[in-house]
Short mmCIF file of C-alpha atoms in Angstrom, two decimals:
data_model
loop_
_atom_site.label_atom_id
_atom_site.label_comp_id
_atom_site.label_asym_id
_atom_site.label_seq_id
_atom_site.Cartn_x
_atom_site.Cartn_y
_atom_site.Cartn_z
CA UNK Q 417 0.00 0.00 0.00
CA UNK Q 418 1.46 3.36 -1.00
CA UNK Q 419 0.81 6.24 1.37
CA UNK Q 420 1.94 9.73 0.31
CA UNK Q 421 4.08 11.83 2.59
CA UNK Q 422 2.03 13.64 5.20
CA UNK Q 423 2.35 17.40 5.10
CA UNK Q 424 2.50 19.21 8.42
CA UNK Q 425 0.48 22.20 9.44
CA UNK Q 426 2.43 25.16 10.81
CA UNK Q 427 2.28 23.97 14.40
CA UNK Q 428 4.89 23.04 16.99
CA UNK Q 429 6.37 19.55 16.86
CA UNK Q 430 5.19 18.99 20.39
CA UNK Q 431 3.19 20.45 23.23
CA UNK Q 432 5.95 21.18 25.72
CA UNK Q 433 4.45 22.19 29.06
CA UNK Q 434 6.35 23.36 32.15
CA UNK Q 435 4.38 22.50 35.29
CA UNK Q 436 6.89 23.70 37.89
CA UNK Q 437 10.42 25.10 37.84
CA UNK Q 438 12.74 26.44 40.52
CA UNK Q 439 16.35 27.65 40.59
CA UNK Q 440 18.86 27.22 43.42
CA UNK Q 441 22.33 28.82 43.48
CA UNK Q 442 25.61 27.19 44.51
CA UNK Q 443 28.16 30.01 44.73
CA UNK Q 444 31.49 28.50 45.72
CA UNK Q 445 33.35 31.77 45.08
CA UNK Q 446 31.62 33.66 47.90
CA UNK Q 447 30.91 30.37 49.74
CA UNK Q 448 27.21 31.25 49.95
CA UNK Q 449 24.45 29.02 48.61
CA UNK Q 450 21.08 30.63 47.97
CA UNK Q 451 18.12 28.24 47.97
CA UNK Q 452 14.91 29.68 46.58
CA UNK Q 453 11.70 29.41 48.57
CA UNK Q 454 9.53 30.14 45.55
CA UNK Q 455 9.22 28.76 42.05
CA UNK Q 456 10.30 30.62 38.93
CA UNK Q 457 7.73 32.98 37.45
CA UNK Q 458 6.68 31.13 34.29
CA UNK Q 459 4.42 34.00 33.28
CA UNK Q 460 7.64 35.77 32.30
CA UNK Q 461 8.15 34.77 28.66
CA UNK Q 462 11.93 34.95 28.88
CA UNK Q 463 12.05 32.70 31.93
CA UNK Q 464 9.60 30.21 30.45
CA UNK Q 465 11.45 30.15 27.13
CA UNK Q 466 14.80 29.49 28.81
CA UNK Q 467 13.47 26.66 30.97
CA UNK Q 468 11.66 25.05 28.02
CA UNK Q 469 14.68 25.19 25.77
CA UNK Q 470 17.08 23.85 28.39
CA UNK Q 471 14.75 20.97 29.30
CA UNK Q 472 14.02 20.14 25.67
CA UNK Q 473 17.71 20.18 24.79
CA UNK Q 474 18.48 17.78 27.64
CA UNK Q 475 15.64 15.46 26.64
CA UNK Q 476 16.91 15.26 23.06
CA UNK Q 477 20.57 14.70 23.97
CA UNK Q 478 21.83 11.62 22.09
CA UNK Q 479 24.46 11.03 24.80
CA UNK Q 480 21.86 10.34 27.51
CA UNK Q 481 22.70 7.22 29.49
CA UNK Q 482 19.98 5.05 31.00
CA UNK Q 483 19.36 3.88 34.51
CA UNK Q 484 16.88 2.11 36.75
CA UNK Q 485 16.39 2.96 40.41
CA UNK Q 486 18.00 0.57 42.88
CA UNK Q 487 15.60 -1.14 45.26
CA UNK Q 488 16.96 0.89 48.21
CA UNK Q 489 16.87 4.26 46.41
CA UNK Q 490 15.68 6.92 48.83
CA UNK Q 491 15.26 9.44 46.00
CA UNK Q 492 12.69 7.21 44.28
CA UNK Q 493 10.63 7.20 47.47
CA UNK Q 494 10.85 10.99 47.79
CA UNK Q 495 9.84 11.43 44.16
CA UNK Q 496 6.93 9.02 44.59
CA UNK Q 497 5.70 11.01 47.60
CA UNK Q 498 5.74 14.17 45.49
CA UNK Q 499 3.91 12.53 42.59
CA UNK Q 500 1.31 11.15 45.00
CA UNK Q 501 0.72 14.60 46.49
CA UNK Q 502 2.31 13.79 49.87
CA UNK Q 503 4.96 16.51 49.45
CA UNK Q 504 5.27 19.61 47.31
CA UNK Q 505 7.61 20.56 44.48
CA UNK Q 506 9.56 23.23 46.37
CA UNK Q 507 10.30 20.95 49.34
CA UNK Q 508 11.56 18.17 47.05
CA UNK Q 509 13.76 20.63 45.16
CA UNK Q 510 15.22 21.92 48.44
CA UNK Q 511 16.07 18.38 49.49
CA UNK Q 512 17.91 17.88 46.20
CA UNK Q 513 19.68 21.24 46.50
CA UNK Q 514 20.85 20.58 50.05
CA UNK Q 515 22.32 17.21 49.11
CA UNK Q 516 24.04 18.36 45.91
CA UNK Q 517 25.29 21.60 47.48
CA UNK Q 518 26.77 19.73 50.41
CA UNK Q 519 28.48 17.13 48.22
CA UNK Q 520 29.83 19.66 45.71
CA UNK Q 521 31.19 21.73 48.59
CA UNK Q 522 33.35 18.79 49.64
CA UNK Q 523 35.30 18.99 46.37
CA UNK Q 524 38.75 20.55 46.47
CA UNK Q 525 37.90 23.09 43.74
CA UNK Q 526 34.12 23.10 43.18
CA UNK Q 527 32.68 25.01 40.25
CA UNK Q 528 29.88 27.48 40.96
CA UNK Q 529 26.62 26.45 39.35
CA UNK Q 530 22.86 26.77 39.51
CA UNK Q 531 20.47 23.89 40.04
CA UNK Q 532 17.37 23.98 37.86
CA UNK Q 533 14.65 21.59 39.01
CA UNK Q 534 11.72 21.23 36.63
CA UNK Q 535 8.53 19.22 36.24
CA UNK Q 536 7.45 19.18 32.60
CA UNK Q 537 5.43 17.32 29.98
CA UNK Q 538 6.26 16.53 26.38
CA UNK Q 539 3.28 15.56 24.25
CA UNK Q 540 4.04 15.11 20.52
CA UNK Q 541 1.44 16.76 18.32
CA UNK Q 542 0.19 14.44 15.59
CA UNK Q 543 0.52 15.83 12.05
CA UNK Q 544 -2.76 16.57 10.31
CA UNK Q 545 -3.88 15.35 6.91
CA UNK Q 546 -4.60 18.13 4.47
CA UNK Q 547 -7.46 18.07 1.98
CA UNK Q 548 -4.98 17.28 -0.79
CA UNK Q 549 -3.62 14.31 1.14
CA UNK Q 550 -7.08 12.85 1.66
CA UNK Q 551 -7.94 13.32 -2.02
CA UNK Q 552 -4.90 11.28 -3.02
CA UNK Q 553 -5.90 8.31 -0.83
CA UNK Q 554 -8.54 5.67 -1.27
CA UNK Q 555 -10.93 5.21 1.62
CA UNK Q 556 -9.04 2.12 2.76
CA UNK Q 557 -5.66 3.83 2.52
CA UNK Q 558 -6.87 6.94 4.32
CA UNK Q 559 -8.20 4.81 7.17
CA UNK Q 560 -4.93 2.90 7.40
CA UNK Q 561 -2.85 6.07 7.29
CA UNK Q 562 -4.85 7.63 10.10
CA UNK Q 563 -4.57 4.43 12.12
CA UNK Q 564 -0.79 4.55 11.76
CA UNK Q 565 -0.73 8.15 12.95
CA UNK Q 566 -2.92 7.34 15.93
CA UNK Q 567 -0.75 4.37 16.84
CA UNK Q 568 2.42 6.40 16.47
CA UNK Q 569 1.33 9.00 18.98
CA UNK Q 570 -0.83 6.95 21.33
CA UNK Q 571 0.66 6.82 24.78
CA UNK Q 572 3.68 8.90 23.87
CA UNK Q 573 2.70 11.82 26.06
CA UNK Q 574 5.30 11.78 28.81
CA UNK Q 575 5.89 13.66 32.04
CA UNK Q 576 9.39 14.16 33.39
CA UNK Q 577 10.98 15.30 36.61
CA UNK Q 578 14.31 16.87 35.82
CA UNK Q 579 17.29 18.28 37.68
CA UNK Q 580 20.01 20.11 35.80
CA UNK Q 581 23.30 21.54 37.05
CA UNK Q 582 23.96 24.71 35.06
CA UNK Q 583 27.64 25.57 35.48
CA UNK Q 584 28.28 29.30 35.70
CA UNK Q 585 30.33 30.71 32.85
CA UNK Q 586 32.53 33.80 33.26
CA UNK Q 587 31.84 36.41 30.60
CA UNK Q 588 32.60 40.02 29.83
CA UNK Q 589 29.76 42.52 29.84
CA UNK Q 590 29.32 46.25 29.66
CA UNK Q 591 28.49 48.29 32.72
CA UNK Q 592 26.92 51.73 32.47
CA UNK Q 593 27.74 54.23 35.20
CA UNK Q 594 28.54 57.84 35.94
CA UNK Q 595 31.71 59.63 36.93
CA UNK Q 596 31.95 61.97 39.91
CA UNK Q 597 31.14 64.95 37.70
CA UNK Q 598 27.96 63.23 36.46
CA UNK Q 599 29.30 62.26 33.04
CA UNK Q 600 28.21 58.92 31.61
CA UNK Q 601 30.89 56.23 31.75
CA UNK Q 602 30.77 52.83 30.08
CA UNK Q 603 33.03 50.11 31.44
CA UNK Q 604 33.85 46.50 30.69
CA UNK Q 605 33.40 44.17 33.64
CA UNK Q 606 33.90 40.43 34.08
CA UNK Q 607 30.83 38.62 35.40
CA UNK Q 608 31.23 35.20 36.99
CA UNK Q 609 27.63 33.99 37.14
CA UNK Q 610 26.39 33.72 33.55
CA UNK Q 611 23.99 30.85 32.84
CA UNK Q 612 24.83 28.62 29.86
CA UNK Q 613 22.92 29.27 26.65
CA UNK Q 614 19.84 27.05 26.12
CA UNK Q 615 21.50 25.29 23.17
CA UNK Q 616 24.71 24.51 25.06
CA UNK Q 617 25.38 20.96 26.19
CA UNK Q 618 24.88 20.44 29.92
CA UNK Q 619 27.47 18.22 31.56
CA UNK Q 620 25.33 17.00 34.48
CA UNK Q 621 21.59 16.40 34.56
CA UNK Q 622 18.97 13.71 35.06
CA UNK Q 623 15.44 13.24 33.76
CA UNK Q 624 13.01 10.75 35.28
CA UNK Q 625 10.06 9.51 33.25
CA UNK Q 626 7.47 9.56 36.03
CA UNK Q 627 5.25 7.02 34.24
CA UNK Q 628 7.88 4.29 33.98
CA UNK Q 629 10.33 5.57 36.64
CA UNK Q 630 13.12 5.06 34.11
CA UNK Q 631 16.06 7.47 34.26
CA UNK Q 632 18.16 9.11 31.60
CA UNK Q 633 21.14 11.19 32.59
CA UNK Q 634 24.50 12.70 31.74
CA UNK Q 635 27.12 13.17 34.40
CA UNK Q 636 30.88 13.35 34.87
CA UNK Q 637 33.11 11.77 37.48
CA UNK Q 638 33.96 14.07 40.38
CA UNK Q 639 36.47 13.60 43.18
CA UNK Q 640 34.52 14.24 46.37
CA UNK Q 641 36.31 13.91 49.71
CA UNK Q 642 39.06 11.92 48.01
CA UNK Q 643 36.66 9.48 46.30
CA UNK Q 644 35.86 9.61 42.58
CA UNK Q 645 32.22 8.98 41.74
CA UNK Q 646 29.27 10.09 39.67
CA UNK Q 647 27.33 12.42 41.94
CA UNK Q 648 23.90 12.34 40.28
CA UNK Q 649 23.32 8.65 39.42
CA UNK Q 650 25.34 7.12 42.27
CA UNK Q 651 24.96 9.71 45.00
CA UNK Q 652 21.55 11.34 44.56
CA UNK Q 653 19.40 9.00 42.47
CA UNK Q 654 20.97 5.68 43.42
CA UNK Q 655 20.33 4.16 40.02
CA UNK Q 656 22.13 1.87 37.59
CA UNK Q 657 24.38 3.27 34.87
CA UNK Q 658 23.77 1.80 31.43
CA UNK Q 659 25.18 2.81 28.06
CA UNK Q 660 23.44 5.44 25.94
CA UNK Q 661 21.83 4.57 22.60
CA UNK Q 662 24.66 6.37 20.83
CA UNK Q 663 27.28 4.37 22.72
CA UNK Q 664 25.52 1.11 21.85
CA UNK Q 665 25.32 2.06 18.17
CA UNK Q 666 28.95 3.24 18.05
CA UNK Q 667 30.19 0.03 19.69
CA UNK Q 668 28.08 -2.12 17.37
CA UNK Q 669 29.34 -0.36 14.25
CA UNK Q 670 32.94 -0.68 15.42
CA UNK Q 671 32.51 -4.44 15.87
CA UNK Q 672 30.85 -4.77 12.44
CA UNK Q 673 33.81 -3.00 10.85
CA UNK Q 674 36.34 -5.16 12.74
CA UNK Q 675 34.63 -8.43 11.78
CA UNK Q 676 34.26 -7.35 8.14
CA UNK Q 677 37.97 -6.54 7.96
CA UNK Q 678 38.83 -9.85 9.63
CA UNK Q 679 37.04 -11.80 6.89
CA UNK Q 680 38.19 -9.62 4.00
CA UNK Q 681 34.75 -8.13 3.38
CA UNK Q 682 34.07 -4.51 2.40
CA UNK Q 683 33.80 -2.80 5.78
CA UNK Q 684 32.09 0.26 4.27
CA UNK Q 685 29.28 -1.85 2.84
CA UNK Q 686 28.90 -3.92 6.02
CA UNK Q 687 28.74 -0.86 8.28
CA UNK Q 688 26.31 0.96 5.98
CA UNK Q 689 24.12 -2.16 5.89
CA UNK Q 690 24.18 -2.28 9.69
CA UNK Q 691 23.20 1.40 9.96
CA UNK Q 692 20.40 0.93 7.44
CA UNK Q 693 18.98 -1.98 9.46
CA UNK Q 694 19.09 -0.03 12.75
CA UNK Q 695 17.41 2.99 11.14
CA UNK Q 696 14.69 0.89 9.50
CA UNK Q 697 14.06 -1.15 12.64
CA UNK Q 698 13.73 2.05 14.70
CA UNK Q 699 10.62 2.97 12.73
CA UNK Q 700 8.72 0.15 14.44
CA UNK Q 701 10.59 -0.57 17.66
CA UNK Q 702 12.78 1.04 20.33
CA UNK Q 703 14.88 -2.14 20.53
CA UNK Q 704 17.27 -3.78 18.09
CA UNK Q 705 16.84 -7.59 18.12
CA UNK Q 706 20.38 -8.99 18.19
CA UNK Q 707 19.75 -12.22 16.23
CA UNK Q 708 17.93 -10.49 13.38
CA UNK Q 709 20.61 -7.80 13.20
CA UNK Q 710 23.42 -10.34 12.86
CA UNK Q 711 21.59 -12.30 10.15
CA UNK Q 712 20.84 -9.12 8.21
CA UNK Q 713 24.38 -7.74 8.28
CA UNK Q 714 26.45 -10.92 7.80
CA UNK Q 715 25.59 -13.51 5.17
CA UNK Q 716 28.07 -16.22 6.23
CA UNK Q 717 28.25 -18.23 9.44
CA UNK Q 718 31.91 -17.38 10.14
CA UNK Q 719 31.45 -13.60 10.44
CA UNK Q 720 28.21 -14.09 12.37
CA UNK Q 721 29.93 -16.28 14.93
CA UNK Q 722 32.85 -13.85 15.28
CA UNK Q 723 30.50 -10.91 15.75
CA UNK Q 724 28.49 -12.72 18.42
CA UNK Q 725 31.67 -13.56 20.33
CA UNK Q 726 32.93 -9.96 20.09
CA UNK Q 727 29.53 -8.61 21.18
CA UNK Q 728 29.52 -10.87 24.23
CA UNK Q 729 32.94 -9.53 25.26
CA UNK Q 730 31.56 -5.98 24.96
CA UNK Q 731 28.45 -6.98 26.98
CA UNK Q 732 26.07 -5.85 24.24
CA UNK Q 733 22.47 -6.77 25.22
CA UNK Q 734 20.43 -9.24 23.16
CA UNK Q 735 17.76 -6.58 22.73
CA UNK Q 736 19.61 -3.26 22.62
CA UNK Q 737 17.33 -0.32 23.56
CA UNK Q 738 17.71 2.42 20.96
CA UNK Q 739 15.52 5.53 20.85
CA UNK Q 740 13.99 6.26 17.47
CA UNK Q 741 15.34 9.82 17.34
CA UNK Q 742 18.88 8.70 18.19
CA UNK Q 743 18.82 5.91 15.62
CA UNK Q 744 17.76 8.31 12.88
CA UNK Q 745 20.40 10.89 13.73
CA UNK Q 746 23.30 8.47 14.16
CA UNK Q 747 22.56 6.04 11.34
CA UNK Q 748 21.01 8.30 8.69
CA UNK Q 749 24.22 8.81 6.71
CA UNK Q 750 27.42 6.87 6.23
CA UNK Q 751 30.77 8.58 5.63
CA UNK Q 752 33.82 6.92 4.10
CA UNK Q 753 37.34 8.18 3.39
CA UNK Q 754 39.66 6.55 0.86
CA UNK Q 755 43.43 6.27 1.16
CA UNK Q 756 43.60 8.76 -1.71
CA UNK Q 757 41.98 11.43 0.47
CA UNK Q 758 38.49 11.35 -1.09
CA UNK Q 759 35.54 11.59 1.32
CA UNK Q 760 32.01 10.48 0.43
CA UNK Q 761 28.87 10.80 2.55
CA UNK Q 762 25.75 8.96 1.43
CA UNK Q 763 22.44 7.71 2.91
CA UNK Q 764 23.18 4.40 4.62
CA UNK Q 765 20.45 2.51 2.76
CA UNK Q 766 22.10 3.32 -0.58
CA UNK Q 767 24.94 0.91 0.22
CA UNK Q 768 22.63 -1.94 -0.74
CA UNK Q 769 21.21 -0.23 -3.82
CA UNK Q 770 23.47 -0.49 -6.92
CA UNK Q 771 21.23 2.04 -8.64
CA UNK Q 772 22.91 4.79 -6.62
CA UNK Q 773 26.32 3.57 -5.44
CA UNK Q 774 28.29 0.43 -6.16
CA UNK Q 775 31.50 -0.98 -4.71
CA UNK Q 776 33.48 -3.51 -6.76
CA UNK Q 777 36.87 -5.16 -6.30
CA UNK Q 778 39.22 -4.99 -9.27
CA UNK Q 779 41.66 -7.67 -10.42
CA UNK Q 780 44.62 -5.80 -8.93
CA UNK Q 781 43.08 -5.82 -5.43
CA UNK Q 782 41.86 -2.23 -5.45
CA UNK Q 783 38.31 -0.99 -4.83
CA UNK Q 784 36.21 0.83 -7.38
CA UNK Q 785 33.36 3.11 -6.26
CA UNK Q 786 30.76 4.11 -8.83
CA UNK Q 787 28.11 6.78 -8.19
CA UNK Q 788 25.07 6.44 -10.43
CA UNK Q 789 21.91 8.25 -11.56
CA UNK Q 790 23.12 11.70 -10.49
CA UNK Q 791 21.00 14.52 -11.84
CA UNK Q 792 23.09 17.44 -10.60
CA UNK Q 793 26.10 18.25 -8.44
CA UNK Q 794 26.42 21.17 -6.01
CA UNK Q 795 29.53 22.56 -4.38
CA UNK Q 796 29.44 22.42 -0.58
#
């Protein structure tokens, strides 16, 4: 059944709603922490925009690791009390701020930062069919297309509880003042408490899906009181630390390349085939079935067996969890570089389509790459 591409109305990709947000300050320069007793004023468009963009950027980070709360996690119990209405947002945020502020203060050279705690919802907005779309479909196809859209978005509305450490960045800024005689004077001053831009990567944060209680986070090892550990997942949340989707994909592609080289196969084709499978599978599932992946990428038993053994050494799971958005971003294109210095980037699925690109081995042991059916070429 052929379904035409669905055109989108001019609406946001999602309904991103901030329920609560609060900011606490850890100032290790003046050695004074300031914990807010009130939430941020979300009626201020600038404040609301900043919080939304920071939270959305963290949620879409492809480096997010996964975790599950340990059975003895005290944080999970505190969060559950809040979600059940037994405690309020501000009190929970203060508990988090007191713990993190105390632990960070035990570092030899702590970095000043702000703690943003936020309760938000992300509800994808389903694209609408236009009149032209409907006209192009039969009644059966239109019904099927709508069913696919409904299934795609059903149950995907999610609520998150997030905590983000926003490291202060020193920056130069102008300062307007007056001299003793009343004349205007403009100066350049260095400010040590500038929040990171909303698009900047945050080095430490955690987001809890309150429906499933699953955790995604990014953190860095810190030496606290002489002991190196990950403060957010190990200290505060008390959750497991599992590889991110990007890490799983990168490790898998590295093993595919190594096995292909071991058996004298074209590593570029094998890796592109692997990426194409992950991308296609992500359309229907958030997990990559290991057995099917191996059979799709490697035709012979020898490479399959070698890959399975290598994957076991790397502790790759039999059903690797891979978010759809991450799979699309990481596996969309495949880039190769020849020993002659030529670089080529092409859609991963084209590696299996000789109508667009073809790799052949010549009699002298070299590789020939042929690009086909090109209508035009643009300089980049």
